[in-house]
Amino acid sequence: MKINYLRAGARFKLTRSAGLFALAASIISGTAAAEETFKVGVVTFLSGGAAESFGVPAMNGGKMLIKMLNEGGKLPAPYDQKGFGGLTIEAIEVDEAGGATKQVQEFRNLVQREEVDTVLGYVSSGDCLAIPPVADELKAFTILYDCGTPRVFEEGEYEYVFRTASHAAMDNISLAKYLKSRGIKADSYAGINQDYAWGQDSWADFSAAMEQYLPDAEQKTSLFPKIYAGQYGTEISALMRERADVVHSSLWGGDLQALVLQAGPRGLFKKSQVVLAAGDHVIPQLGKKMPDGVIIGARGVNGLAAKPNGGELLETLWAAYEEEYGTFPVQAPFRMWQAMLGLKMAVEKAMAENGGKKPNDEELAAAMTGLEWEAPSGTIRMTLGKGHQAIQPNAIGRTQWDAEKNAMTLVDIEYYSAECVNPPDGIAAVEWIKQGLPGAVCE
Amino acid sequence: MTNSRFFVPVCCVLIFAVLVGIGFIIPQWAMFLATMALAKGLVALGIVILMRAGLVSFGQGLYFCIGAYVSGLMANWTGITDIVLLSILGVLVSVILATICARLLSGYRGIFFAMLTLSLSMILYGALSKMSIIGGTDGLNVSAPTFLGYAPEGRALGFSLYFYTCLVSVIAGGLIRVYFNSERGLTALAIRDNELRVEYLGSSVKSAISSGYIMAAAVGGLGGVIAGLAIGHVDPEYAYWTTSGEFVFVAILSGFFSITAVFASSIVLEVVRSFSNLYFPNTWQLVLGVFLLIVILLLPNGLGSLFSKRRRKGGSE
């Protein structure tokens, strides 16, 4: 009896899931057959540690922008054309969780099985290193939208791969510049960064930049807790004991929230000037609990640092995002927007050249190389890595709670032009800093 | 028939012919999926070898990672890209390491064995993560392999990799089948039932477990070499416990009776994961979990119990 029951149950589950599957398939093929579309595989973290701070806000921002573009006429020129050059945009969402091995497989599936026109994605630098060789092998036009490692185009050269955001070197160069130009007391500095490539690279960049801008500053302890550690009691004690004037951190997401919440009551923010290389994205979650006077960057003129610049494009997207998701956009949606708007420009440029057909991968790559376009975060220029790696301006500011508006604001914002904080083409970022940033053009 | 000495070789040749035949018709993405599934199946096969002796290794990622890094570093440092040579090197390094570890591990059983294997692989993970000279946690890229002087590109490359993977999987599977049927291989089953009796009968349990562990390491290293070359990127994640967990998972899915079932489970798991990831981007883990739950509920002895009626009886074990 029991066996029969189980089998019946299984059959029921099977038929039901088959029905669901058929339904899902019909929905998917239904939209595809409707008209000519431009398929974009969007890959970002939908689960795991980087989902809340980077993946989900970016995906939300992306979905919202695609909806607005498909309706057409919602954004100011040159983005007023419907979809991508009249083609309706169709997004296929993929979760980035699961490591580089899985992502390479999913990438192949997107390109070969789903036949997407572009893959746009990747937050993790491991994924950003693993994907480009495969993209070139498959001759598939690919945009890396978020990851920070400079290694992608410093170590390799790719025909079909582009990154539409600056790599991470400018985050820490800007911080050191800010400390110097604002005359902040920095006789000594310490660091707390996660023990993996991002944290190690960030600390290396920051200490190299400090050597250049504030050579007298004494380097004190540098702590490397494990990623997703979440508990920083001993690290905070160590930092308090060091009494460094400046404490640098490139923590992000839940780790950064935990650090701020645990270090706040113990007075670390009062004893030392804390500088956060990528700190803006935890402000919506922390709100008032983010102390005043913390110096933060946003990996570009993103989020609160972009707001004072205004402009129709920014205001439109900002308002739409706030209305849709009930919070203001942080760096993640900004980078998604600049990638998608760049893609739109590239598609439309390629279509203008090929007579209005849907462009193929070669045409897209040719159009994207060296492209320049306006994003909510300023002008994005593909100048590095032979026209495959973007540079963009950056901004650093201080947090200040606005009790009247009941919202966090950024004050004392300094803006840096792209050429000021990004290396010229052909030199590795960390080398460039060590050589004293030759050729930097600052306004 | 099944007792004939020709049975295993004939089966191997047939399976190989079918696999290669399939390779001519399936699309490229499926070929890549199958290559990865077979490579991971090889590692799971190692766990199955140990499972027959009642042991589960939670650290086969160690050899998977060693194989991958040996091929990756060799390709980058010495320029050796020949897949056969890299496979031999990967297996060799795995076997040497396993011979050392086996001395320690063969004295432990149950959860102690599982945890020790796990810790060994996590040591490698930690060490590789710290070595920024070879990429740290971000890992390093591996160039495409060559096949005895043949350097294909595009679909030919995918097919060559698939062909090679099928070949080594079938050979490894065949050899392990022969081992399973041998006196020494059957000792493993006896160890599972009653270790003390095996010792009294004059067999050394320690040496049987050691040789099983070394064999498991060899196929693990082989799987790692293929996976690293197919993916084109290796990172310390290969040695992380979740990767090892995936292999245990395939082994549980397949059960320890059938070797074909190990590869079949690996393919099934990859297919389910691949499609659920695409059609349910926000809940794919849930879909995967439900699928496994169904399999475990309906086939407590694994997919292998579908292939053979003799084994289906053993359901109450």
PDB file of C-alpha atoms in Angstrom, chain B residues 30-257:
ATOM      1  CA  ALA B  30      25.046  19.453 -24.338  1.00  0.00           C
ATOM      2  CA  MET B  31      28.440  18.070 -25.296  1.00  0.00           C
ATOM      3  CA  PHE B  32      30.103  20.418 -22.834  1.00  0.00           C
ATOM      4  CA  LEU B  33      27.579  19.524 -20.166  1.00  0.00           C
ATOM      5  CA  ALA B  34      28.263  15.832 -20.763  1.00  0.00           C
ATOM      6  CA  THR B  35      32.028  16.389 -20.623  1.00  0.00           C
ATOM      7  CA  MET B  36      31.728  18.118 -17.264  1.00  0.00           C
ATOM      8  CA  ALA B  37      29.276  15.539 -15.968  1.00  0.00           C
ATOM      9  CA  LEU B  38      31.606  12.679 -16.896  1.00  0.00           C
ATOM     10  CA  ALA B  39      34.598  14.472 -15.349  1.00  0.00           C
ATOM     11  CA  LYS B  40      32.664  14.990 -12.129  1.00  0.00           C
ATOM     12  CA  GLY B  41      31.363  11.444 -12.404  1.00  0.00           C
ATOM     13  CA  LEU B  42      34.960  10.221 -12.334  1.00  0.00           C
ATOM     14  CA  VAL B  43      35.478  11.947  -8.991  1.00  0.00           C
ATOM     15  CA  ALA B  44      32.206  10.560  -7.659  1.00  0.00           C
ATOM     16  CA  LEU B  45      33.360   7.142  -8.782  1.00  0.00           C
ATOM     17  CA  GLY B  46      36.203   7.515  -6.291  1.00  0.00           C
ATOM     18  CA  ILE B  47      33.703   8.071  -3.509  1.00  0.00           C
ATOM     19  CA  VAL B  48      31.762   5.021  -4.645  1.00  0.00           C
ATOM     20  CA  ILE B  49      34.932   2.925  -4.314  1.00  0.00           C
ATOM     21  CA  LEU B  50      35.188   4.042  -0.697  1.00  0.00           C
ATOM     22  CA  MET B  51      31.450   3.723  -0.095  1.00  0.00           C
ATOM     23  CA  ARG B  52      31.702   0.003  -0.849  1.00  0.00           C
ATOM     24  CA  ALA B  53      33.921  -0.274   2.208  1.00  0.00           C
ATOM     25  CA  GLY B  54      31.454   1.745   4.249  1.00  0.00           C
ATOM     26  CA  LEU B  55      33.474   4.965   4.138  1.00  0.00           C
ATOM     27  CA  VAL B  56      32.491   8.346   2.779  1.00  0.00           C
ATOM     28  CA  SER B  57      35.095  10.909   1.824  1.00  0.00           C
ATOM     29  CA  PHE B  58      33.957  14.510   2.162  1.00  0.00           C
ATOM     30  CA  GLY B  59      37.244  15.661   0.703  1.00  0.00           C
ATOM     31  CA  GLN B  60      37.485  14.319  -2.846  1.00  0.00           C
ATOM     32  CA  GLY B  61      37.663  17.975  -3.873  1.00  0.00           C
ATOM     33  CA  LEU B  62      41.286  17.726  -2.743  1.00  0.00           C
ATOM     34  CA  TYR B  63      42.240  15.503  -5.677  1.00  0.00           C
ATOM     35  CA  PHE B  64      39.853  17.223  -8.045  1.00  0.00           C
ATOM     36  CA  CYS B  65      41.658  20.473  -7.220  1.00  0.00           C
ATOM     37  CA  ILE B  66      45.129  18.944  -7.403  1.00  0.00           C
ATOM     38  CA  GLY B  67      44.415  17.531 -10.836  1.00  0.00           C
ATOM     39  CA  ALA B  68      43.049  20.859 -12.020  1.00  0.00           C
ATOM     40  CA  TYR B  69      45.943  22.901 -10.622  1.00  0.00           C
ATOM     41  CA  VAL B  70      48.603  20.507 -11.875  1.00  0.00           C
ATOM     42  CA  SER B  71      47.225  20.783 -15.396  1.00  0.00           C
ATOM     43  CA  GLY B  72      46.730  24.547 -15.075  1.00  0.00           C
ATOM     44  CA  LEU B  73      50.156  25.325 -13.660  1.00  0.00           C
ATOM     45  CA  MET B  74      51.951  22.915 -15.972  1.00  0.00           C
ATOM     46  CA  ALA B  75      50.239  24.494 -18.970  1.00  0.00           C
ATOM     47  CA  ASN B  76      51.131  28.009 -17.778  1.00  0.00           C
ATOM     48  CA  TRP B  77      54.668  27.381 -16.569  1.00  0.00           C
ATOM     49  CA  THR B  78      56.092  24.752 -18.874  1.00  0.00           C
ATOM     50  CA  GLY B  79      53.837  25.151 -21.873  1.00  0.00           C
ATOM     51  CA  ILE B  80      52.770  21.493 -21.816  1.00  0.00           C
ATOM     52  CA  THR B  81      49.270  21.441 -23.225  1.00  0.00           C
ATOM     53  CA  ASP B  82      48.984  17.803 -24.208  1.00  0.00           C
ATOM     54  CA  ILE B  83      45.969  16.412 -22.420  1.00  0.00           C
ATOM     55  CA  VAL B  84      47.366  12.882 -22.139  1.00  0.00           C
ATOM     56  CA  LEU B  85      50.581  14.075 -20.541  1.00  0.00           C
ATOM     57  CA  LEU B  86      48.691  16.433 -18.228  1.00  0.00           C
ATOM     58  CA  SER B  87      46.341  13.624 -17.216  1.00  0.00           C
ATOM     59  CA  ILE B  88      49.265  11.374 -16.351  1.00  0.00           C
ATOM     60  CA  LEU B  89      50.894  14.145 -14.336  1.00  0.00           C
ATOM     61  CA  GLY B  90      47.664  14.994 -12.523  1.00  0.00           C
ATOM     62  CA  VAL B  91      47.019  11.372 -11.634  1.00  0.00           C
ATOM     63  CA  LEU B  92      50.626  10.874 -10.567  1.00  0.00           C
ATOM     64  CA  VAL B  93      50.626  13.839  -8.176  1.00  0.00           C
ATOM     65  CA  SER B  94      47.247  12.753  -6.775  1.00  0.00           C
ATOM     66  CA  VAL B  95      48.454   9.203  -6.235  1.00  0.00           C
ATOM     67  CA  ILE B  96      51.656  10.329  -4.496  1.00  0.00           C
ATOM     68  CA  LEU B  97      49.714  12.596  -2.156  1.00  0.00           C
ATOM     69  CA  ALA B  98      47.092   9.919  -1.546  1.00  0.00           C
ATOM     70  CA  THR B  99      49.762   7.355  -0.676  1.00  0.00           C
ATOM     71  CA  ILE B 100      50.970   9.656   2.085  1.00  0.00           C
ATOM     72  CA  CYS B 101      47.479  10.545   3.301  1.00  0.00           C
ATOM     73  CA  ALA B 102      46.301   6.932   3.160  1.00  0.00           C
ATOM     74  CA  ARG B 103      48.733   5.988   5.929  1.00  0.00           C
ATOM     75  CA  LEU B 104      46.979   8.438   8.199  1.00  0.00           C
ATOM     76  CA  LEU B 105      43.425   7.953   6.985  1.00  0.00           C
ATOM     77  CA  SER B 106      43.227   4.177   6.779  1.00  0.00           C
ATOM     78  CA  GLY B 107      43.146   4.005  10.574  1.00  0.00           C
ATOM     79  CA  TYR B 108      39.897   5.974  10.812  1.00  0.00           C
ATOM     80  CA  ARG B 109      36.277   5.059  10.126  1.00  0.00           C
ATOM     81  CA  GLY B 110      32.904   6.724   9.842  1.00  0.00           C
ATOM     82  CA  ILE B 111      32.607  10.379  10.669  1.00  0.00           C
ATOM     83  CA  PHE B 112      36.288  10.608  11.647  1.00  0.00           C
ATOM     84  CA  PHE B 113      37.370   9.484   8.202  1.00  0.00           C
ATOM     85  CA  ALA B 114      34.910  11.879   6.569  1.00  0.00           C
ATOM     86  CA  MET B 115      36.018  14.852   8.653  1.00  0.00           C
ATOM     87  CA  LEU B 116      39.714  14.150   8.189  1.00  0.00           C
ATOM     88  CA  THR B 117      39.366  13.984   4.412  1.00  0.00           C
ATOM     89  CA  LEU B 118      37.334  17.176   4.561  1.00  0.00           C
ATOM     90  CA  SER B 119      39.997  18.952   6.585  1.00  0.00           C
ATOM     91  CA  LEU B 120      42.761  17.883   4.204  1.00  0.00           C
ATOM     92  CA  SER B 121      40.946  19.388   1.261  1.00  0.00           C
ATOM     93  CA  MET B 122      40.195  22.563   3.216  1.00  0.00           C
ATOM     94  CA  ILE B 123      43.906  22.899   4.018  1.00  0.00           C
ATOM     95  CA  LEU B 124      44.620  22.922   0.307  1.00  0.00           C
ATOM     96  CA  TYR B 125      41.811  25.434  -0.213  1.00  0.00           C
ATOM     97  CA  GLY B 126      43.260  27.733   2.442  1.00  0.00           C
ATOM     98  CA  ALA B 127      46.796  27.441   1.100  1.00  0.00           C
ATOM     99  CA  LEU B 128      45.778  28.160  -2.496  1.00  0.00           C
ATOM    100  CA  SER B 129      43.646  31.132  -1.419  1.00  0.00           C
ATOM    101  CA  LYS B 130      46.692  32.725   0.209  1.00  0.00           C
ATOM    102  CA  MET B 131      48.985  32.238  -2.783  1.00  0.00           C
ATOM    103  CA  SER B 132      48.390  35.448  -4.674  1.00  0.00           C
ATOM    104  CA  ILE B 133      51.259  34.544  -7.015  1.00  0.00           C
ATOM    105  CA  ILE B 134      49.028  31.936  -8.646  1.00  0.00           C
ATOM    106  CA  GLY B 135      45.912  34.076  -8.509  1.00  0.00           C
ATOM    107  CA  GLY B 136      44.748  33.545  -4.908  1.00  0.00           C
ATOM    108  CA  THR B 137      40.983  33.113  -4.610  1.00  0.00           C
ATOM    109  CA  ASP B 138      40.453  34.380  -8.158  1.00  0.00           C
ATOM    110  CA  GLY B 139      42.404  31.474  -9.619  1.00  0.00           C
ATOM    111  CA  LEU B 140      44.095  31.367 -12.997  1.00  0.00           C
ATOM    112  CA  ASN B 141      43.196  30.695 -16.589  1.00  0.00           C
ATOM    113  CA  VAL B 142      44.272  27.566 -18.437  1.00  0.00           C
ATOM    114  CA  SER B 143      44.783  27.513 -22.173  1.00  0.00           C
ATOM    115  CA  ALA B 144      42.964  25.004 -24.350  1.00  0.00           C
ATOM    116  CA  PRO B 145      44.513  21.504 -24.443  1.00  0.00           C
ATOM    117  CA  THR B 146      46.054  19.731 -27.412  1.00  0.00           C
ATOM    118  CA  PHE B 147      45.519  16.064 -28.222  1.00  0.00           C
ATOM    119  CA  LEU B 148      48.778  14.286 -29.120  1.00  0.00           C
ATOM    120  CA  GLY B 149      49.829  17.152 -31.357  1.00  0.00           C
ATOM    121  CA  TYR B 150      46.334  17.863 -32.656  1.00  0.00           C
ATOM    122  CA  ALA B 151      45.224  21.392 -31.709  1.00  0.00           C
ATOM    123  CA  PRO B 152      41.517  21.760 -32.565  1.00  0.00           C
ATOM    124  CA  GLU B 153      39.335  24.847 -32.205  1.00  0.00           C
ATOM    125  CA  GLY B 154      35.623  25.553 -31.929  1.00  0.00           C
ATOM    126  CA  ARG B 155      33.333  22.544 -32.204  1.00  0.00           C
ATOM    127  CA  ALA B 156      36.273  20.231 -32.928  1.00  0.00           C
ATOM    128  CA  LEU B 157      37.814  21.204 -29.598  1.00  0.00           C
ATOM    129  CA  GLY B 158      34.579  20.503 -27.749  1.00  0.00           C
ATOM    130  CA  PHE B 159      34.226  17.174 -29.514  1.00  0.00           C
ATOM    131  CA  SER B 160      37.844  16.162 -28.912  1.00  0.00           C
ATOM    132  CA  LEU B 161      37.463  16.905 -25.214  1.00  0.00           C
ATOM    133  CA  TYR B 162      34.221  14.961 -25.126  1.00  0.00           C
ATOM    134  CA  PHE B 163      35.809  12.054 -26.989  1.00  0.00           C
ATOM    135  CA  TYR B 164      38.794  11.992 -24.642  1.00  0.00           C
ATOM    136  CA  THR B 165      36.580  12.244 -21.565  1.00  0.00           C
ATOM    137  CA  CYS B 166      34.389   9.380 -22.759  1.00  0.00           C
ATOM    138  CA  LEU B 167      37.461   7.300 -23.476  1.00  0.00           C
ATOM    139  CA  VAL B 168      39.100   7.757 -20.084  1.00  0.00           C
ATOM    140  CA  SER B 169      35.785   7.453 -18.249  1.00  0.00           C
ATOM    141  CA  VAL B 170      35.001   4.169 -19.951  1.00  0.00           C
ATOM    142  CA  ILE B 171      38.506   2.815 -19.369  1.00  0.00           C
ATOM    143  CA  ALA B 172      38.492   3.920 -15.726  1.00  0.00           C
ATOM    144  CA  GLY B 173      34.977   2.563 -15.257  1.00  0.00           C
ATOM    145  CA  GLY B 174      35.935  -0.761 -16.836  1.00  0.00           C
ATOM    146  CA  LEU B 175      39.066  -1.147 -14.746  1.00  0.00           C
ATOM    147  CA  ILE B 176      37.186  -0.354 -11.569  1.00  0.00           C
ATOM    148  CA  ARG B 177      34.478  -2.834 -12.500  1.00  0.00           C
ATOM    149  CA  VAL B 178      37.198  -5.470 -12.845  1.00  0.00           C
ATOM    150  CA  TYR B 179      38.555  -4.401  -9.475  1.00  0.00           C
ATOM    151  CA  PHE B 180      35.098  -4.561  -7.893  1.00  0.00           C
ATOM    152  CA  ASN B 181      34.694  -8.133  -9.138  1.00  0.00           C
ATOM    153  CA  SER B 182      38.139  -9.159  -7.951  1.00  0.00           C
ATOM    154  CA  GLU B 183      38.839 -10.794  -4.623  1.00  0.00           C
ATOM    155  CA  ARG B 184      40.369  -7.602  -3.277  1.00  0.00           C
ATOM    156  CA  GLY B 185      37.481  -5.516  -4.497  1.00  0.00           C
ATOM    157  CA  LEU B 186      34.973  -7.831  -2.861  1.00  0.00           C
ATOM    158  CA  THR B 187      36.902  -7.549   0.397  1.00  0.00           C
ATOM    159  CA  ALA B 188      35.652  -3.965   0.510  1.00  0.00           C
ATOM    160  CA  LEU B 189      32.055  -5.184   0.722  1.00  0.00           C
ATOM    161  CA  ALA B 190      33.082  -7.560   3.466  1.00  0.00           C
ATOM    162  CA  ILE B 191      34.719  -4.705   5.374  1.00  0.00           C
ATOM    163  CA  ARG B 192      31.453  -2.859   5.138  1.00  0.00           C
ATOM    164  CA  ASP B 193      29.657  -5.810   6.727  1.00  0.00           C
ATOM    165  CA  ASN B 194      32.159  -6.820   9.399  1.00  0.00           C
ATOM    166  CA  GLU B 195      35.682  -5.551   9.581  1.00  0.00           C
ATOM    167  CA  LEU B 196      36.769  -7.905  12.359  1.00  0.00           C
ATOM    168  CA  ARG B 197      35.905 -11.017  10.368  1.00  0.00           C
ATOM    169  CA  VAL B 198      37.897  -9.787   7.410  1.00  0.00           C
ATOM    170  CA  GLU B 199      40.948  -9.477   9.643  1.00  0.00           C
ATOM    171  CA  TYR B 200      40.378 -12.944  11.058  1.00  0.00           C
ATOM    172  CA  LEU B 201      40.133 -14.340   7.534  1.00  0.00           C
ATOM    173  CA  GLY B 202      43.641 -13.053   6.969  1.00  0.00           C
ATOM    174  CA  SER B 203      43.045  -9.933   4.858  1.00  0.00           C
ATOM    175  CA  SER B 204      44.435  -6.591   5.861  1.00  0.00           C
ATOM    176  CA  VAL B 205      41.630  -4.074   6.227  1.00  0.00           C
ATOM    177  CA  LYS B 206      44.091  -1.192   6.348  1.00  0.00           C
ATOM    178  CA  SER B 207      45.719  -2.074   3.085  1.00  0.00           C
ATOM    179  CA  ALA B 208      42.378  -2.673   1.380  1.00  0.00           C
ATOM    180  CA  ILE B 209      41.176   0.750   2.470  1.00  0.00           C
ATOM    181  CA  SER B 210      44.472   2.357   1.495  1.00  0.00           C
ATOM    182  CA  SER B 211      44.358   0.950  -2.002  1.00  0.00           C
ATOM    183  CA  GLY B 212      40.734   2.024  -2.367  1.00  0.00           C
ATOM    184  CA  TYR B 213      41.618   5.516  -1.243  1.00  0.00           C
ATOM    185  CA  ILE B 214      44.540   5.741  -3.656  1.00  0.00           C
ATOM    186  CA  MET B 215      42.371   4.557  -6.514  1.00  0.00           C
ATOM    187  CA  ALA B 216      39.739   7.132  -5.558  1.00  0.00           C
ATOM    188  CA  ALA B 217      42.445   9.813  -5.615  1.00  0.00           C
ATOM    189  CA  ALA B 218      43.619   8.720  -9.060  1.00  0.00           C
ATOM    190  CA  VAL B 219      40.187   9.057 -10.648  1.00  0.00           C
ATOM    191  CA  GLY B 220      39.637  12.280  -8.682  1.00  0.00           C
ATOM    192  CA  GLY B 221      42.818  13.764 -10.118  1.00  0.00           C
ATOM    193  CA  LEU B 222      41.853  12.620 -13.593  1.00  0.00           C
ATOM    194  CA  GLY B 223      38.442  14.263 -13.265  1.00  0.00           C
ATOM    195  CA  GLY B 224      40.140  17.444 -12.073  1.00  0.00           C
ATOM    196  CA  VAL B 225      42.506  17.572 -15.042  1.00  0.00           C
ATOM    197  CA  ILE B 226      39.624  17.241 -17.485  1.00  0.00           C
ATOM    198  CA  ALA B 227      37.400  19.737 -15.655  1.00  0.00           C
ATOM    199  CA  GLY B 228      40.193  22.319 -15.412  1.00  0.00           C
ATOM    200  CA  LEU B 229      41.027  22.058 -19.093  1.00  0.00           C
ATOM    201  CA  ALA B 230      37.390  22.036 -20.182  1.00  0.00           C
ATOM    202  CA  ILE B 231      36.431  25.050 -18.059  1.00  0.00           C
ATOM    203  CA  GLY B 232      39.661  26.878 -18.906  1.00  0.00           C
ATOM    204  CA  HIS B 233      39.924  28.289 -15.389  1.00  0.00           C
ATOM    205  CA  VAL B 234      40.961  26.810 -12.055  1.00  0.00           C
ATOM    206  CA  ASP B 235      40.417  28.362  -8.640  1.00  0.00           C
ATOM    207  CA  PRO B 236      40.644  27.163  -5.032  1.00  0.00           C
ATOM    208  CA  GLU B 237      36.876  26.578  -5.077  1.00  0.00           C
ATOM    209  CA  TYR B 238      37.695  23.169  -6.587  1.00  0.00           C
ATOM    210  CA  ALA B 239      38.916  22.088  -3.129  1.00  0.00           C
ATOM    211  CA  TYR B 240      36.121  23.782  -1.172  1.00  0.00           C
ATOM    212  CA  TRP B 241      33.852  21.538   0.843  1.00  0.00           C
ATOM    213  CA  THR B 242      30.756  22.384  -1.173  1.00  0.00           C
ATOM    214  CA  THR B 243      32.472  20.990  -4.264  1.00  0.00           C
ATOM    215  CA  SER B 244      33.288  17.805  -2.391  1.00  0.00           C
ATOM    216  CA  GLY B 245      29.703  17.742  -1.165  1.00  0.00           C
ATOM    217  CA  GLU B 246      28.497  17.729  -4.743  1.00  0.00           C
ATOM    218  CA  PHE B 247      30.498  14.581  -5.443  1.00  0.00           C
ATOM    219  CA  VAL B 248      29.111  12.865  -2.352  1.00  0.00           C
ATOM    220  CA  PHE B 249      25.743  13.870  -3.617  1.00  0.00           C
ATOM    221  CA  VAL B 250      26.264  12.182  -6.982  1.00  0.00           C
ATOM    222  CA  ALA B 251      27.541   9.084  -5.181  1.00  0.00           C
ATOM    223  CA  ILE B 252      24.448   8.932  -2.972  1.00  0.00           C
ATOM    224  CA  LEU B 253      22.218   9.502  -5.976  1.00  0.00           C
ATOM    225  CA  SER B 254      23.784   6.596  -7.804  1.00  0.00           C
ATOM    226  CA  GLY B 255      24.290   4.121  -4.976  1.00  0.00           C
ATOM    227  CA  PHE B 256      27.350   1.897  -4.863  1.00  0.00           C
ATOM    228  CA  PHE B 257      26.315  -1.036  -7.042  1.00  0.00           C
TER     229      PHE B 257
END
